[in-house]
């Protein structure tokens, strides 16, 4: 593959993927990104200009998408509205980008017969009980909970339909929770790290018992790169690194690593409809493509991530205040809605 279009390449996982491909191949990359609040061109700083080009634009713009897809050998589709909390307050952009945007790309790869890889999430499967030994597999029925995860589920189904109905050469992957450098400060791990670095207390939703299956973003990138080259068209691959931890444990590790007391956090109102537990069985990817994660020590990965946020204040500081202000507004809206519903609901 010589030329790849990466949608959402100025976002967290997309930018890390671009860095991974530049370091591990000879391919050149065109990034298309609308630079929403979550996109940051600085995440691509330092990459060779002769191999990485940024086109600012929206994936729902059919004319632009057709032009860009016509110039590449493959598309890797990361662009999305990605934050559950935002989807609970304003679902409309999620429907537009995640569903209409994916549809727009599918029509273009269909016209140009271009290889397509769709990036999705384990959240399409809903959640598991805390004490259930089960993990998600490729055959787990879809059961999404939030506006975010339901739009991702819809996008997965569109991809499958375009494979079956129109012969589009697509693969899909559903990955667990990523962490690492360049992650927006709205997300759990960077929010807590940057709060502590700013002298503010971390915020834990509810009891903190909810479990997420953490994977380092570089392991996600290596898995996607394998699937893009050796995956079977039409197939779905689950990506995970056996990294289950509850939120409280993760927060305590961050507090330890930053030299704070383990109870130096605020327990705040729980997320409505908060999924209890995600867990991925990545056995197929390991067996069929021989993929292995390289960063399974979560404490070591968190230490590396903390060091990155310490050293790169310039990258996250401009979005920190605005993000925390948005959380305050969301909390107020939540309280007003609860009051309007009244007692007994
Ligand atoms: P992110 O929010 O950090 O980045 C999303 C990027 O998409 C941003 O750069 C944004 O500007 C861009 N974008 C949004 N709407 C656009 C539009 N209409 N047109 C063009 N660009 C647009 O998200 P992320 O965490 O990097 O997630 C990337 C992908 O991976 C998403 O598809 C998400 O569903 C999936 N995923 C994320 C995780 C995770 O833990 N973060 C886990 C599994 C899957
Ligand atoms: O301040 C917080 N406190 C807190 O306790 C925040 C922001 C989150 N949480 C909890 C909620 C979740 O149980 O931490 C956990 C992780 O939260 P997020 O970082 O918002 O991630 P999550 O909702 O699990 O979804 C993530 O993983 C799957 C990504 O945002 C999705 O894009 C991906 O599909």
mmCIF file of N, CA, C and O in Angstrom, residues 278-343:
data_model
loop_
_atom_site.group_PDB
_atom_site.id
_atom_site.type_symbol
_atom_site.label_atom_id
_atom_site.label_comp_id
_atom_site.label_asym_id
_atom_site.label_seq_id
_atom_site.Cartn_x
_atom_site.Cartn_y
_atom_site.Cartn_z
ATOM 1 N N UNK A 278 -16.647 -3.794 30.112
ATOM 2 C CA UNK A 278 -16.297 -4.255 28.763
ATOM 3 C C UNK A 278 -15.124 -5.219 28.894
ATOM 4 O O UNK A 278 -14.228 -5.012 29.713
ATOM 5 N N UNK A 279 -15.105 -6.261 28.056
ATOM 6 C CA UNK A 279 -13.970 -7.195 28.041
ATOM 7 C C UNK A 279 -13.914 -7.856 26.671
ATOM 8 O O UNK A 279 -14.922 -8.351 26.168
ATOM 9 N N UNK A 280 -12.737 -7.836 26.081
ATOM 10 C CA UNK A 280 -12.553 -8.313 24.705
ATOM 11 C C UNK A 280 -11.800 -9.640 24.683
ATOM 12 O O UNK A 280 -10.772 -9.782 25.356
ATOM 13 N N UNK A 281 -12.288 -10.588 23.875
ATOM 14 C CA UNK A 281 -11.538 -11.798 23.557
ATOM 15 C C UNK A 281 -10.920 -11.592 22.168
ATOM 16 O O UNK A 281 -11.622 -11.633 21.163
ATOM 17 N N UNK A 282 -9.616 -11.348 22.144
ATOM 18 C CA UNK A 282 -8.926 -11.063 20.862
ATOM 19 C C UNK A 282 -8.274 -12.324 20.299
ATOM 20 O O UNK A 282 -7.314 -12.244 19.517
ATOM 21 N N UNK A 283 -8.797 -13.481 20.678
ATOM 22 C CA UNK A 283 -8.196 -14.758 20.282
ATOM 23 C C UNK A 283 -8.055 -14.923 18.774
ATOM 24 O O UNK A 283 -7.046 -15.435 18.287
ATOM 25 N N UNK A 284 -9.052 -14.478 18.001
ATOM 26 C CA UNK A 284 -9.004 -14.663 16.545
ATOM 27 C C UNK A 284 -7.840 -13.892 15.939
ATOM 28 O O UNK A 284 -7.101 -14.401 15.091
ATOM 29 N N UNK A 285 -7.673 -12.673 16.389
ATOM 30 C CA UNK A 285 -6.592 -11.835 15.863
ATOM 31 C C UNK A 285 -5.227 -12.446 16.199
ATOM 32 O O UNK A 285 -4.311 -12.468 15.373
ATOM 33 N N UNK A 286 -5.108 -12.978 17.397
ATOM 34 C CA UNK A 286 -3.852 -13.606 17.808
ATOM 35 C C UNK A 286 -3.593 -14.866 16.986
ATOM 36 O O UNK A 286 -2.489 -15.071 16.471
ATOM 37 N N UNK A 287 -4.645 -15.709 16.847
ATOM 38 C CA UNK A 287 -4.460 -17.006 16.157
ATOM 39 C C UNK A 287 -4.260 -16.818 14.655
ATOM 40 O O UNK A 287 -3.347 -17.367 14.068
ATOM 41 N N UNK A 288 -5.142 -16.028 14.047
ATOM 42 C CA UNK A 288 -5.134 -15.970 12.577
ATOM 43 C C UNK A 288 -4.081 -15.025 12.013
ATOM 44 O O UNK A 288 -3.512 -15.291 10.976
ATOM 45 N N UNK A 289 -3.841 -13.905 12.691
ATOM 46 C CA UNK A 289 -2.868 -12.951 12.142
ATOM 47 C C UNK A 289 -1.578 -12.899 12.962
ATOM 48 O O UNK A 289 -0.648 -12.165 12.620
ATOM 49 N N UNK A 290 -1.523 -13.694 14.039
ATOM 50 C CA UNK A 290 -0.290 -13.753 14.836
ATOM 51 C C UNK A 290 0.023 -12.459 15.572
ATOM 52 O O UNK A 290 1.136 -12.244 16.030
ATOM 53 N N UNK A 291 -1.003 -11.581 15.738
ATOM 54 C CA UNK A 291 -0.772 -10.283 16.407
ATOM 55 C C UNK A 291 -0.544 -10.489 17.908
ATOM 56 O O UNK A 291 -1.178 -11.352 18.525
ATOM 57 N N UNK A 292 0.381 -9.735 18.464
ATOM 58 C CA UNK A 292 0.624 -9.754 19.918
ATOM 59 C C UNK A 292 0.745 -8.317 20.425
ATOM 60 O O UNK A 292 1.485 -7.522 19.842
ATOM 61 N N UNK A 293 0.053 -7.977 21.546
ATOM 62 C CA UNK A 293 0.266 -6.637 22.130
ATOM 63 C C UNK A 293 1.666 -6.551 22.744
ATOM 64 O O UNK A 293 2.198 -7.546 23.222
ATOM 65 N N UNK A 294 2.235 -5.350 22.736
ATOM 66 C CA UNK A 294 3.600 -5.152 23.259
ATOM 67 C C UNK A 294 3.619 -4.355 24.572
ATOM 68 O O UNK A 294 4.684 -4.146 25.135
ATOM 69 N N UNK A 295 2.452 -3.850 25.001
ATOM 70 C CA UNK A 295 2.459 -2.902 26.151
ATOM 71 C C UNK A 295 1.422 -3.326 27.187
ATOM 72 O O UNK A 295 0.489 -2.591 27.461
ATOM 73 N N UNK A 296 1.581 -4.532 27.735
ATOM 74 C CA UNK A 296 0.505 -5.018 28.609
ATOM 75 C C UNK A 296 0.641 -4.609 30.067
ATOM 76 O O UNK A 296 -0.259 -4.887 30.854
ATOM 77 N N UNK A 297 1.756 -3.974 30.435
ATOM 78 C CA UNK A 297 1.933 -3.536 31.816
ATOM 79 C C UNK A 297 1.273 -2.154 31.961
ATOM 80 O O UNK A 297 1.847 -1.131 31.562
ATOM 81 N N UNK A 298 0.042 -2.148 32.517
ATOM 82 C CA UNK A 298 -0.732 -0.895 32.548
ATOM 83 C C UNK A 298 -0.031 0.178 33.385
ATOM 84 O O UNK A 298 -0.003 1.349 32.996
ATOM 85 N N UNK A 299 0.555 -0.230 34.524
ATOM 86 C CA UNK A 299 1.215 0.779 35.377
ATOM 87 C C UNK A 299 2.373 1.425 34.618
ATOM 88 O O UNK A 299 2.566 2.659 34.674
ATOM 89 N N UNK A 300 3.126 0.618 33.864
ATOM 90 C CA UNK A 300 4.252 1.177 33.082
ATOM 91 C C UNK A 300 3.724 2.090 31.978
ATOM 92 O O UNK A 300 4.273 3.177 31.728
ATOM 93 N N UNK A 301 2.628 1.673 31.326
ATOM 94 C CA UNK A 301 2.040 2.501 30.268
ATOM 95 C C UNK A 301 1.491 3.805 30.826
ATOM 96 O O UNK A 301 1.602 4.863 30.188
ATOM 97 N N UNK A 302 0.906 3.732 32.025
ATOM 98 C CA UNK A 302 0.387 4.963 32.642
ATOM 99 C C UNK A 302 1.535 5.891 33.027
ATOM 100 O O UNK A 302 1.432 7.113 32.860
ATOM 101 N N UNK A 303 2.629 5.316 33.516
ATOM 102 C CA UNK A 303 3.787 6.154 33.887
ATOM 103 C C UNK A 303 4.313 6.877 32.646
ATOM 104 O O UNK A 303 4.614 8.084 32.686
ATOM 105 N N UNK A 304 4.378 6.163 31.526
ATOM 106 C CA UNK A 304 4.855 6.771 30.275
ATOM 107 C C UNK A 304 3.883 7.868 29.816
ATOM 108 O O UNK A 304 4.276 8.944 29.370
ATOM 109 N N UNK A 305 2.580 7.596 29.979
ATOM 110 C CA UNK A 305 1.552 8.562 29.561
ATOM 111 C C UNK A 305 1.605 9.815 30.455
ATOM 112 O O UNK A 305 1.521 10.941 29.964
ATOM 113 N N UNK A 306 1.771 9.606 31.759
ATOM 114 C CA UNK A 306 1.884 10.744 32.680
ATOM 115 C C UNK A 306 3.093 11.601 32.294
ATOM 116 O O UNK A 306 3.010 12.838 32.241
ATOM 117 N N UNK A 307 4.203 10.938 31.980
ATOM 118 C CA UNK A 307 5.414 11.685 31.597
ATOM 119 C C UNK A 307 5.137 12.525 30.351
ATOM 120 O O UNK A 307 5.551 13.686 30.260
ATOM 121 N N UNK A 308 4.379 11.937 29.408
ATOM 122 C CA UNK A 308 4.071 12.677 28.182
ATOM 123 C C UNK A 308 3.221 13.923 28.501
ATOM 124 O O UNK A 308 3.502 15.034 27.995
ATOM 125 N N UNK A 309 2.213 13.789 29.349
ATOM 126 C CA UNK A 309 1.358 14.956 29.667
ATOM 127 C C UNK A 309 2.139 16.002 30.473
ATOM 128 O O UNK A 309 1.922 17.202 30.319
ATOM 129 N N UNK A 310 3.069 15.547 31.312
ATOM 130 C CA UNK A 310 3.934 16.487 32.052
ATOM 131 C C UNK A 310 4.780 17.322 31.097
ATOM 132 O O UNK A 310 4.932 18.525 31.256
ATOM 133 N N UNK A 311 5.337 16.599 30.085
ATOM 134 C CA UNK A 311 6.287 17.255 29.174
ATOM 135 C C UNK A 311 5.601 18.033 28.056
ATOM 136 O O UNK A 311 6.257 18.772 27.324
ATOM 137 N N UNK A 312 4.301 17.824 27.871
ATOM 138 C CA UNK A 312 3.629 18.434 26.705
ATOM 139 C C UNK A 312 2.409 19.252 27.105
ATOM 140 O O UNK A 312 1.361 19.186 26.467
ATOM 141 N N UNK A 313 2.605 20.033 28.156
ATOM 142 C CA UNK A 313 1.546 20.944 28.609
ATOM 143 C C UNK A 313 1.029 21.815 27.468
ATOM 144 O O UNK A 313 -0.156 22.095 27.371
ATOM 145 N N UNK A 314 1.959 22.288 26.629
ATOM 146 C CA UNK A 314 1.589 23.162 25.512
ATOM 147 C C UNK A 314 0.510 22.515 24.639
ATOM 148 O O UNK A 314 -0.318 23.202 24.056
ATOM 149 N N UNK A 315 0.523 21.167 24.573
ATOM 150 C CA UNK A 315 -0.423 20.465 23.696
ATOM 151 C C UNK A 315 -1.828 20.440 24.309
ATOM 152 O O UNK A 315 -2.812 20.638 23.599
ATOM 153 N N UNK A 316 -1.921 20.200 25.632
ATOM 154 C CA UNK A 316 -3.250 20.022 26.222
ATOM 155 C C UNK A 316 -3.811 21.243 26.930
ATOM 156 O O UNK A 316 -5.029 21.360 27.063
ATOM 157 N N UNK A 317 -2.970 22.164 27.373
ATOM 158 C CA UNK A 317 -3.457 23.288 28.179
ATOM 159 C C UNK A 317 -4.543 24.110 27.477
ATOM 160 O O UNK A 317 -5.545 24.460 28.103
ATOM 161 N N UNK A 318 -4.403 24.397 26.159
ATOM 162 C CA UNK A 318 -5.425 25.233 25.512
ATOM 163 C C UNK A 318 -6.835 24.638 25.564
ATOM 164 O O UNK A 318 -7.814 25.386 25.511
ATOM 165 N N UNK A 319 -6.967 23.304 25.659
ATOM 166 C CA UNK A 319 -8.325 22.728 25.658
ATOM 167 C C UNK A 319 -8.825 22.362 27.057
ATOM 168 O O UNK A 319 -9.978 21.949 27.223
ATOM 169 N N UNK A 320 -7.991 22.534 28.074
ATOM 170 C CA UNK A 320 -8.358 22.046 29.411
ATOM 171 C C UNK A 320 -9.521 22.836 30.034
ATOM 172 O O UNK A 320 -10.506 22.256 30.490
ATOM 173 N N UNK A 321 -9.400 24.172 30.043
ATOM 174 C CA UNK A 321 -10.425 24.999 30.698
ATOM 175 C C UNK A 321 -11.799 24.798 30.054
ATOM 176 O O UNK A 321 -12.811 24.577 30.707
ATOM 177 N N UNK A 322 -11.760 24.832 28.709
ATOM 178 C CA UNK A 322 -13.003 24.676 27.931
ATOM 179 C C UNK A 322 -13.658 23.312 28.216
ATOM 180 O O UNK A 322 -14.871 23.201 28.342
ATOM 181 N N UNK A 323 -12.833 22.282 28.368
ATOM 182 C CA UNK A 323 -13.357 20.938 28.642
ATOM 183 C C UNK A 323 -14.006 20.883 30.022
ATOM 184 O O UNK A 323 -15.118 20.363 30.186
ATOM 185 N N UNK A 324 -13.328 21.443 31.018
ATOM 186 C CA UNK A 324 -13.885 21.416 32.376
ATOM 187 C C UNK A 324 -15.141 22.293 32.459
ATOM 188 O O UNK A 324 -16.106 21.939 33.144
ATOM 189 N N UNK A 325 -15.163 23.420 31.727
ATOM 190 C CA UNK A 325 -16.375 24.254 31.690
ATOM 191 C C UNK A 325 -17.535 23.462 31.088
ATOM 192 O O UNK A 325 -18.669 23.556 31.542
ATOM 193 N N UNK A 326 -17.233 22.672 30.051
ATOM 194 C CA UNK A 326 -18.298 21.873 29.421
ATOM 195 C C UNK A 326 -18.832 20.827 30.402
ATOM 196 O O UNK A 326 -20.034 20.596 30.479
ATOM 197 N N UNK A 327 -17.934 20.226 31.191
ATOM 198 C CA UNK A 327 -18.396 19.255 32.198
ATOM 199 C C UNK A 327 -19.327 19.927 33.216
ATOM 200 O O UNK A 327 -20.324 19.342 33.637
ATOM 201 N N UNK A 328 -18.999 21.158 33.614
ATOM 202 C CA UNK A 328 -19.855 21.873 34.585
ATOM 203 C C UNK A 328 -21.239 22.095 33.969
ATOM 204 O O UNK A 328 -22.272 21.838 34.600
ATOM 205 N N UNK A 329 -21.273 22.548 32.718
ATOM 206 C CA UNK A 329 -22.562 22.804 32.050
ATOM 207 C C UNK A 329 -23.368 21.502 31.917
ATOM 208 O O UNK A 329 -24.585 21.479 32.133
ATOM 209 N N UNK A 330 -22.679 20.417 31.579
ATOM 210 C CA UNK A 330 -23.382 19.132 31.425
ATOM 211 C C UNK A 330 -23.978 18.672 32.755
ATOM 212 O O UNK A 330 -25.096 18.168 32.817
ATOM 213 N N UNK A 331 -23.236 18.880 33.840
ATOM 214 C CA UNK A 331 -23.713 18.497 35.165
ATOM 215 C C UNK A 331 -24.948 19.334 35.545
ATOM 216 O O UNK A 331 -25.939 18.813 36.067
ATOM 217 N N UNK A 332 -24.891 20.650 35.220
ATOM 218 C CA UNK A 332 -26.045 21.525 35.533
ATOM 219 C C UNK A 332 -27.271 21.087 34.741
ATOM 220 O O UNK A 332 -28.374 21.012 35.273
ATOM 221 N N UNK A 333 -27.086 20.766 33.460
ATOM 222 C CA UNK A 333 -28.208 20.339 32.617
ATOM 223 C C UNK A 333 -28.800 19.047 33.160
ATOM 224 O O UNK A 333 -30.025 18.858 33.204
ATOM 225 N N UNK A 334 -27.927 18.154 33.619
ATOM 226 C CA UNK A 334 -28.349 16.875 34.174
ATOM 227 C C UNK A 334 -29.210 17.102 35.429
ATOM 228 O O UNK A 334 -30.279 16.521 35.601
ATOM 229 N N UNK A 335 -28.739 18.014 36.304
ATOM 230 C CA UNK A 335 -29.473 18.285 37.549
ATOM 231 C C UNK A 335 -30.828 18.929 37.258
ATOM 232 O O UNK A 335 -31.835 18.591 37.882
ATOM 233 N N UNK A 336 -30.868 19.860 36.282
ATOM 234 C CA UNK A 336 -32.132 20.510 35.922
ATOM 235 C C UNK A 336 -33.128 19.484 35.392
ATOM 236 O O UNK A 336 -34.306 19.489 35.753
ATOM 237 N N UNK A 337 -32.625 18.565 34.542
ATOM 238 C CA UNK A 337 -33.510 17.541 33.969
ATOM 239 C C UNK A 337 -34.050 16.638 35.079
ATOM 240 O O UNK A 337 -35.232 16.298 35.101
ATOM 241 N N UNK A 338 -33.176 16.283 36.039
ATOM 242 C CA UNK A 338 -33.603 15.408 37.142
ATOM 243 C C UNK A 338 -34.654 16.124 37.989
ATOM 244 O O UNK A 338 -35.662 15.533 38.385
ATOM 245 N N UNK A 339 -34.449 17.429 38.229
ATOM 246 C CA UNK A 339 -35.408 18.199 39.038
ATOM 247 C C UNK A 339 -36.745 18.300 38.310
ATOM 248 O O UNK A 339 -37.807 18.186 38.920
ATOM 249 N N UNK A 340 -36.704 18.488 36.987
ATOM 250 C CA UNK A 340 -37.942 18.628 36.208
ATOM 251 C C UNK A 340 -38.736 17.322 36.202
ATOM 252 O O UNK A 340 -39.968 17.337 36.177
ATOM 253 N N UNK A 341 -38.015 16.199 36.251
ATOM 254 C CA UNK A 341 -38.717 14.911 36.271
ATOM 255 C C UNK A 341 -39.422 14.691 37.608
ATOM 256 O O UNK A 341 -40.397 13.959 37.685
ATOM 257 N N UNK A 342 -38.895 15.322 38.660
ATOM 258 C CA UNK A 342 -39.535 15.299 39.957
ATOM 259 C C UNK A 342 -39.310 14.004 40.708
ATOM 260 O O UNK A 342 -38.720 13.057 40.189
ATOM 261 N N UNK A 343 -39.804 13.946 41.972
ATOM 262 C CA UNK A 343 -39.609 12.750 42.788
ATOM 263 C C UNK A 343 -40.407 11.584 42.225
ATOM 264 O O UNK A 343 -41.399 11.788 41.535
#
